[in-house]
Short mmCIF file of C-alpha atoms and ligand atoms in Angstrom, two decimals:
data_model
loop_
_atom_site.label_atom_id
_atom_site.label_comp_id
_atom_site.label_asym_id
_atom_site.label_seq_id
_atom_site.Cartn_x
_atom_site.Cartn_y
_atom_site.Cartn_z
CA MET A 1 -15.75 4.55 -3.79
CA ALA A 2 -13.47 3.08 -1.12
CA THR A 3 -9.82 3.89 -1.46
CA LEU A 4 -7.13 1.20 -1.46
CA ALA A 5 -3.68 2.28 -0.16
CA ILE A 6 -0.74 0.37 -1.70
CA LEU A 7 2.38 0.91 0.42
CA SER A 8 6.08 0.01 -0.10
CA ALA A 9 9.14 1.05 1.81
CA LEU A 10 11.35 1.91 -1.21
CA LEU A 11 10.83 3.40 -4.63
CA ASP A 12 12.18 0.24 -6.31
CA GLU A 13 9.58 -1.81 -4.56
CA GLN A 14 6.78 0.31 -6.04
CA ARG A 15 8.19 0.51 -9.59
CA GLY A 16 5.67 -0.17 -12.31
CA LEU A 17 2.63 0.59 -10.20
CA LEU A 18 2.64 4.35 -10.68
CA GLU A 19 2.59 3.99 -14.50
CA GLU A 20 -0.68 2.01 -14.11
CA LEU A 21 -2.59 4.79 -12.37
CA ALA A 22 -5.28 6.49 -14.49
CA HIS A 23 -5.51 10.28 -13.88
CA PRO A 24 -2.59 10.32 -11.43
CA ARG A 25 -2.64 13.18 -8.94
CA LYS A 26 0.40 14.00 -6.80
CA VAL A 27 -0.11 15.19 -3.19
CA LYS A 28 2.67 16.14 -0.78
CA ARG A 29 2.18 15.60 2.95
CA ALA A 30 4.31 14.76 5.96
CA GLY A 31 7.49 14.89 3.90
CA ARG A 32 6.05 12.20 1.57
CA THR A 33 4.63 12.06 -1.95
CA PHE A 34 1.25 10.35 -2.31
CA TRP A 35 -0.09 9.44 -5.76
CA CYS A 36 -3.86 9.20 -6.09
CA GLY A 37 -5.62 7.72 -9.14
CA GLN A 38 -7.64 4.74 -10.40
CA TRP A 39 -6.49 1.23 -11.16
CA HIS A 40 -8.76 -1.44 -12.59
CA GLY A 41 -11.75 0.71 -11.44
CA HIS A 42 -10.55 1.17 -7.86
CA GLU A 43 -9.57 4.40 -6.20
CA VAL A 44 -5.97 3.91 -5.22
CA VAL A 45 -3.38 5.88 -3.26
CA LEU A 46 0.29 4.84 -3.69
CA ALA A 47 2.83 5.84 -1.08
CA LEU A 48 6.24 5.00 0.25
CA THR A 49 6.63 4.34 3.94
CA LYS A 50 10.42 4.89 3.90
CA VAL A 51 12.37 2.47 6.02
CA GLY A 52 11.65 1.43 9.64
CA LYS A 53 8.64 1.19 11.93
CA VAL A 54 8.09 4.85 12.90
CA ALA A 55 8.32 6.04 9.27
CA ALA A 56 5.94 3.29 8.27
CA ALA A 57 3.44 4.25 10.98
CA THR A 58 3.55 7.89 9.79
CA THR A 59 2.72 6.97 6.19
CA THR A 60 0.03 4.54 7.30
CA THR A 61 -1.63 7.17 9.50
CA ALA A 62 -1.51 9.62 6.65
CA VAL A 63 -3.16 7.34 4.11
CA ILE A 64 -5.97 6.61 6.61
CA GLU A 65 -6.48 10.08 8.04
CA ALA A 66 -5.79 12.27 4.97
CA PHE A 67 -6.65 9.96 2.09
CA GLN A 68 -9.48 7.93 3.78
CA ALA A 69 -7.89 4.59 2.82
CA GLN A 70 -10.37 1.85 3.75
CA ARG A 71 -8.04 -1.01 2.88
CA VAL A 72 -4.27 -1.16 3.01
CA VAL A 73 -1.89 -3.55 1.28
CA PHE A 74 1.91 -3.56 1.65
CA THR A 75 4.35 -4.93 -0.90
CA GLY A 76 8.13 -5.19 -0.48
CA VAL A 77 11.07 -7.45 0.31
CA ALA A 78 12.15 -9.40 3.43
CA GLY A 79 14.91 -11.56 4.67
CA GLY A 80 14.08 -15.33 4.96
CA LEU A 81 14.30 -16.74 8.44
CA SER A 82 12.59 -20.14 8.36
CA ALA A 83 14.69 -22.88 6.69
CA GLY A 84 12.27 -23.47 3.84
CA VAL A 85 11.93 -19.82 2.87
CA LYS A 86 14.38 -19.21 0.04
CA VAL A 87 15.53 -16.19 -1.94
CA GLY A 88 12.94 -15.53 -4.67
CA ASP A 89 10.05 -17.05 -2.61
CA VAL A 90 7.10 -14.95 -1.74
CA VAL A 91 5.61 -14.68 1.72
CA VAL A 92 2.02 -13.50 2.36
CA ALA A 93 1.69 -12.39 5.99
CA ARG A 94 -0.94 -13.93 8.15
CA GLU A 95 0.23 -11.94 11.17
CA PHE A 96 3.10 -9.75 12.43
CA ILE A 97 5.17 -9.45 15.51
CA HIS A 98 7.61 -6.72 16.69
CA HIS A 99 10.82 -8.76 17.15
CA ASP A 100 12.50 -5.89 18.98
CA LEU A 101 9.73 -5.17 21.44
CA ASP A 102 10.66 -6.13 25.04
CA SER A 103 8.94 -4.46 27.98
CA SER A 104 9.66 -7.34 30.31
CA PRO A 105 9.25 -7.72 33.20
CA LEU A 106 6.38 -5.26 33.02
CA PHE A 107 4.79 -7.15 30.12
CA ALA A 108 5.57 -10.51 28.52
CA ARG A 109 8.38 -10.33 25.96
CA TYR A 110 7.05 -9.24 22.53
CA GLU A 111 3.69 -8.18 24.02
CA ILE A 112 2.64 -4.72 22.81
CA PRO A 113 2.03 -2.87 26.05
CA LEU A 114 -1.64 -2.09 26.67
CA TYR A 115 -2.82 -4.05 23.61
CA GLY A 116 -2.77 -7.30 25.61
CA ARG A 117 -1.19 -9.20 22.66
CA ALA A 118 2.04 -9.70 20.82
CA SER A 119 0.85 -10.75 17.33
CA LEU A 120 -1.09 -8.50 14.94
CA PRO A 121 -3.26 -10.61 12.61
CA CYS A 122 -3.82 -9.43 9.05
CA ASP A 123 -7.32 -9.21 7.67
CA GLU A 124 -8.47 -12.75 6.77
CA GLY A 125 -10.41 -11.86 3.68
CA LEU A 126 -7.84 -9.57 2.10
CA THR A 127 -5.06 -12.06 2.95
CA ALA A 128 -6.94 -14.94 1.31
CA LEU A 129 -7.38 -12.77 -1.76
CA LEU A 130 -3.69 -11.77 -1.82
CA LEU A 131 -2.68 -15.43 -1.50
CA GLU A 132 -4.89 -16.31 -4.39
CA ALA A 133 -3.54 -13.40 -6.41
CA ALA A 134 0.01 -14.53 -5.59
CA HIS A 135 -0.66 -18.06 -6.88
CA VAL A 136 -2.34 -16.79 -10.10
CA GLY A 137 -0.07 -13.82 -10.70
CA LEU A 138 3.17 -15.71 -10.17
CA ALA A 139 2.07 -18.84 -12.07
CA GLY A 140 3.69 -17.72 -15.38
CA VAL A 141 6.41 -15.49 -13.94
CA GLY A 142 9.15 -18.15 -14.08
CA ASP A 143 8.68 -18.33 -17.88
CA HIS A 144 9.49 -14.62 -18.26
CA PHE A 145 12.72 -14.92 -16.34
CA HIS A 146 13.93 -18.32 -17.55
CA HIS A 147 17.49 -17.09 -18.22
CA ASP A 148 18.05 -16.47 -14.55
CA LYS A 149 17.64 -19.70 -12.51
CA LEU A 150 17.03 -17.62 -9.34
CA LEU A 151 13.79 -16.50 -10.78
CA MET A 152 12.26 -19.92 -11.51
CA ALA A 153 9.13 -21.15 -9.78
CA PRO A 154 8.73 -18.84 -6.79
CA ARG A 155 7.14 -20.66 -3.86
CA VAL A 156 4.36 -18.86 -2.05
CA HIS A 157 4.31 -19.20 1.75
CA ALA A 158 1.85 -17.81 4.30
CA GLY A 159 2.50 -17.13 7.96
CA LEU A 160 4.07 -14.91 10.64
CA ILE A 161 6.48 -12.10 9.65
CA ALA A 162 8.72 -10.38 12.28
CA SER A 163 9.41 -6.60 12.01
CA GLY A 164 11.99 -4.46 13.75
CA ASP A 165 14.25 -1.50 13.26
CA GLN A 166 17.25 -3.60 12.19
CA PHE A 167 18.49 -4.83 8.80
CA VAL A 168 19.49 -8.38 9.78
CA SER A 169 22.84 -9.19 8.11
CA SER A 170 24.29 -11.89 10.29
CA ALA A 171 23.30 -15.58 10.43
CA GLU A 172 24.14 -15.59 14.14
CA VAL A 173 21.80 -12.74 14.84
CA ALA A 174 19.09 -14.27 12.71
CA VAL A 175 19.39 -17.65 14.55
CA ARG A 176 19.26 -15.94 17.96
CA MET A 177 16.16 -13.94 16.97
CA MET A 178 14.44 -17.09 15.72
CA CYS A 179 15.30 -19.03 18.87
CA ASP A 180 14.11 -16.22 21.15
CA MET A 181 10.79 -15.93 19.26
CA GLN A 182 10.34 -19.73 19.21
CA THR A 183 10.79 -19.80 23.01
CA PHE A 184 7.62 -17.67 23.20
CA GLY A 185 5.76 -19.76 20.69
CA PHE A 186 6.40 -17.63 17.57
CA ALA A 187 7.79 -19.12 14.37
CA PRO A 188 8.42 -16.31 11.89
CA LEU A 189 8.97 -17.06 8.17
CA ALA A 190 10.73 -13.79 7.39
CA VAL A 191 12.04 -10.53 8.85
CA GLU A 192 11.61 -6.93 7.61
CA MET A 193 11.39 -3.39 8.97
CA GLU A 194 7.84 -2.06 8.56
CA GLY A 195 4.97 -4.62 8.60
CA ALA A 196 4.15 -4.75 12.30
CA ALA A 197 3.98 -0.93 12.46
CA VAL A 198 1.57 -0.82 9.47
CA ALA A 199 -0.50 -3.65 11.00
CA GLN A 200 -0.68 -1.91 14.34
CA VAL A 201 -1.82 1.42 12.90
CA CYS A 202 -4.43 -0.45 10.71
CA ARG A 203 -5.61 -2.28 13.81
CA ASP A 204 -5.95 0.99 15.72
CA TYR A 205 -8.15 2.45 12.97
CA ASP A 206 -9.91 -0.87 12.23
CA VAL A 207 -8.77 -0.75 8.61
CA PRO A 208 -8.24 -4.17 6.88
CA PHE A 209 -4.58 -4.87 6.04
CA ALA A 210 -2.67 -7.49 4.04
CA ALA A 211 1.01 -7.76 3.07
CA LEU A 212 3.24 -9.50 0.59
CA ARG A 213 7.04 -9.83 0.80
CA THR A 214 9.45 -11.26 -1.79
CA ILE A 215 12.49 -12.85 -0.08
CA SER A 216 15.57 -10.84 -1.13
CA ASP A 217 18.13 -12.52 1.16
CA ARG A 218 18.53 -15.04 4.02
CA ALA A 219 19.25 -12.36 6.69
CA ASP A 220 22.86 -13.42 6.75
CA ALA A 221 26.22 -11.86 5.95
CA THR A 222 25.39 -11.77 2.24
CA ALA A 223 22.02 -9.97 2.86
CA HIS A 224 23.15 -6.69 1.41
CA VAL A 225 24.82 -8.15 -1.72
CA ASP A 226 22.87 -7.27 -4.90
CA PHE A 227 20.00 -5.95 -2.77
CA SER A 228 19.01 -3.16 -5.16
CA ALA A 229 19.46 -5.28 -8.24
CA PHE A 230 17.26 -7.95 -6.71
CA VAL A 231 14.51 -5.51 -5.85
CA GLN A 232 14.51 -4.09 -9.34
CA LYS A 233 14.84 -7.36 -11.24
CA VAL A 234 12.75 -9.71 -9.09
CA ALA A 235 10.76 -8.13 -6.34
CA SER A 236 9.11 -5.31 -8.24
CA PRO A 237 8.02 -7.51 -11.23
CA TYR A 238 6.65 -10.08 -8.75
CA ALA A 239 4.83 -7.34 -6.77
CA PHE A 240 3.45 -5.99 -9.98
CA ALA A 241 2.23 -9.38 -11.22
CA VAL A 242 0.51 -10.13 -7.83
CA LEU A 243 -0.95 -6.73 -7.17
CA SER A 244 -2.43 -6.35 -10.65
CA GLN A 245 -4.17 -9.64 -10.12
CA PHE A 246 -5.21 -8.67 -6.57
CA VAL A 247 -6.73 -5.35 -7.59
CA GLN A 248 -8.70 -7.05 -10.35
CA MET A 249 -10.03 -9.60 -7.94
CA LEU A 250 -10.80 -7.09 -5.15
CA PRO A 251 -14.49 -6.50 -4.53
CA LYS A 252 -15.57 -2.87 -4.99
CA LEU A 253 -16.88 -1.27 -1.76
N1 LIG B 301 14.39 -6.55 4.23
C1 LIG B 301 14.95 -7.30 3.34
N2 LIG B 301 15.98 -8.05 3.86
C2 LIG B 301 16.03 -7.76 5.16
C3 LIG B 301 16.81 -8.12 6.23
N3 LIG B 301 17.74 -9.01 6.08
N4 LIG B 301 16.58 -7.58 7.48
C4 LIG B 301 15.58 -6.72 7.64
N5 LIG B 301 14.79 -6.28 6.66
C5 LIG B 301 14.98 -6.82 5.40
#
C-alpha cells in the first residue's frame, strides 16, 4: 500500500500524531528519527524536517528514497504576511516560492535556476482534500477552546506561501519582503522556513505534495513571543484535527 509521509519542522508541531500510529516502528537515518506505522488504514511515515530549507530537503529526500513515500503532507506554523491572515488562522498552500532566492541578473529574481519557474505548485487533488479536511476538522475546534478568545473560529485561507532561511521578526522586513514579491507578481499569504524546499524535492521526484500552516505570529517584533506555547496549545491540536480528517478522506492507492 502507498506510504503517506507526514512532515513537520518541530516536535511540538507533530505532537499527538505519533500516539495515533498502529504498530509504530522507529527507524534512524540521516540523523533523524522516522516513525513508520498505520493510521486509519494507511501506511504512514512521520518525520521531522528540522528547521530551514536544506534540513527540510534532506528529510523529504529520505522519506521518498528510503521509505518510498508516494504522497507527502507538511503541517506546521507560519508567520502571517497578508493583511487578512491573522494569528490562529490556517493557510493551506496552493504554491510556494523561495523568498530568499535571487540569481539576478542571470535569472529573474525568485526564479529557481534551471527549473524555468519561480513558483512550485502543490498537488491539486491533495490540496483540495486538505482544504476540505481543514474546513471539516476545524469546524468544531473553537468550541473546545472557548476560554481562550484567540482560538475562536479559525479562518481557512488558500494561496501562496513564501519560504526562506530566515525567521521574520520585524514588520519592516516583512513589508519589504511583501513589496519585493508583489513587484514580481507574487502575493504570499504567509512566510515560513521549509515549504518551498519540500515542494521542490517532491517536484523533482514527481511525488504529490500538500501543506497546511497555522499562523503563529504576524512576522513582526512580537513573532517570537509565546511561540512554543502557541505551537503546543493551538497549532498542534489544529494540525491533529485536520490531519485526522484528511487521512480518513484520503483515497487508498
Ligand atoms: N514560522 C512561524 N513564524 C515564522 C516567522 N515569523 N518567520 C519564519 N518562519 C516562521
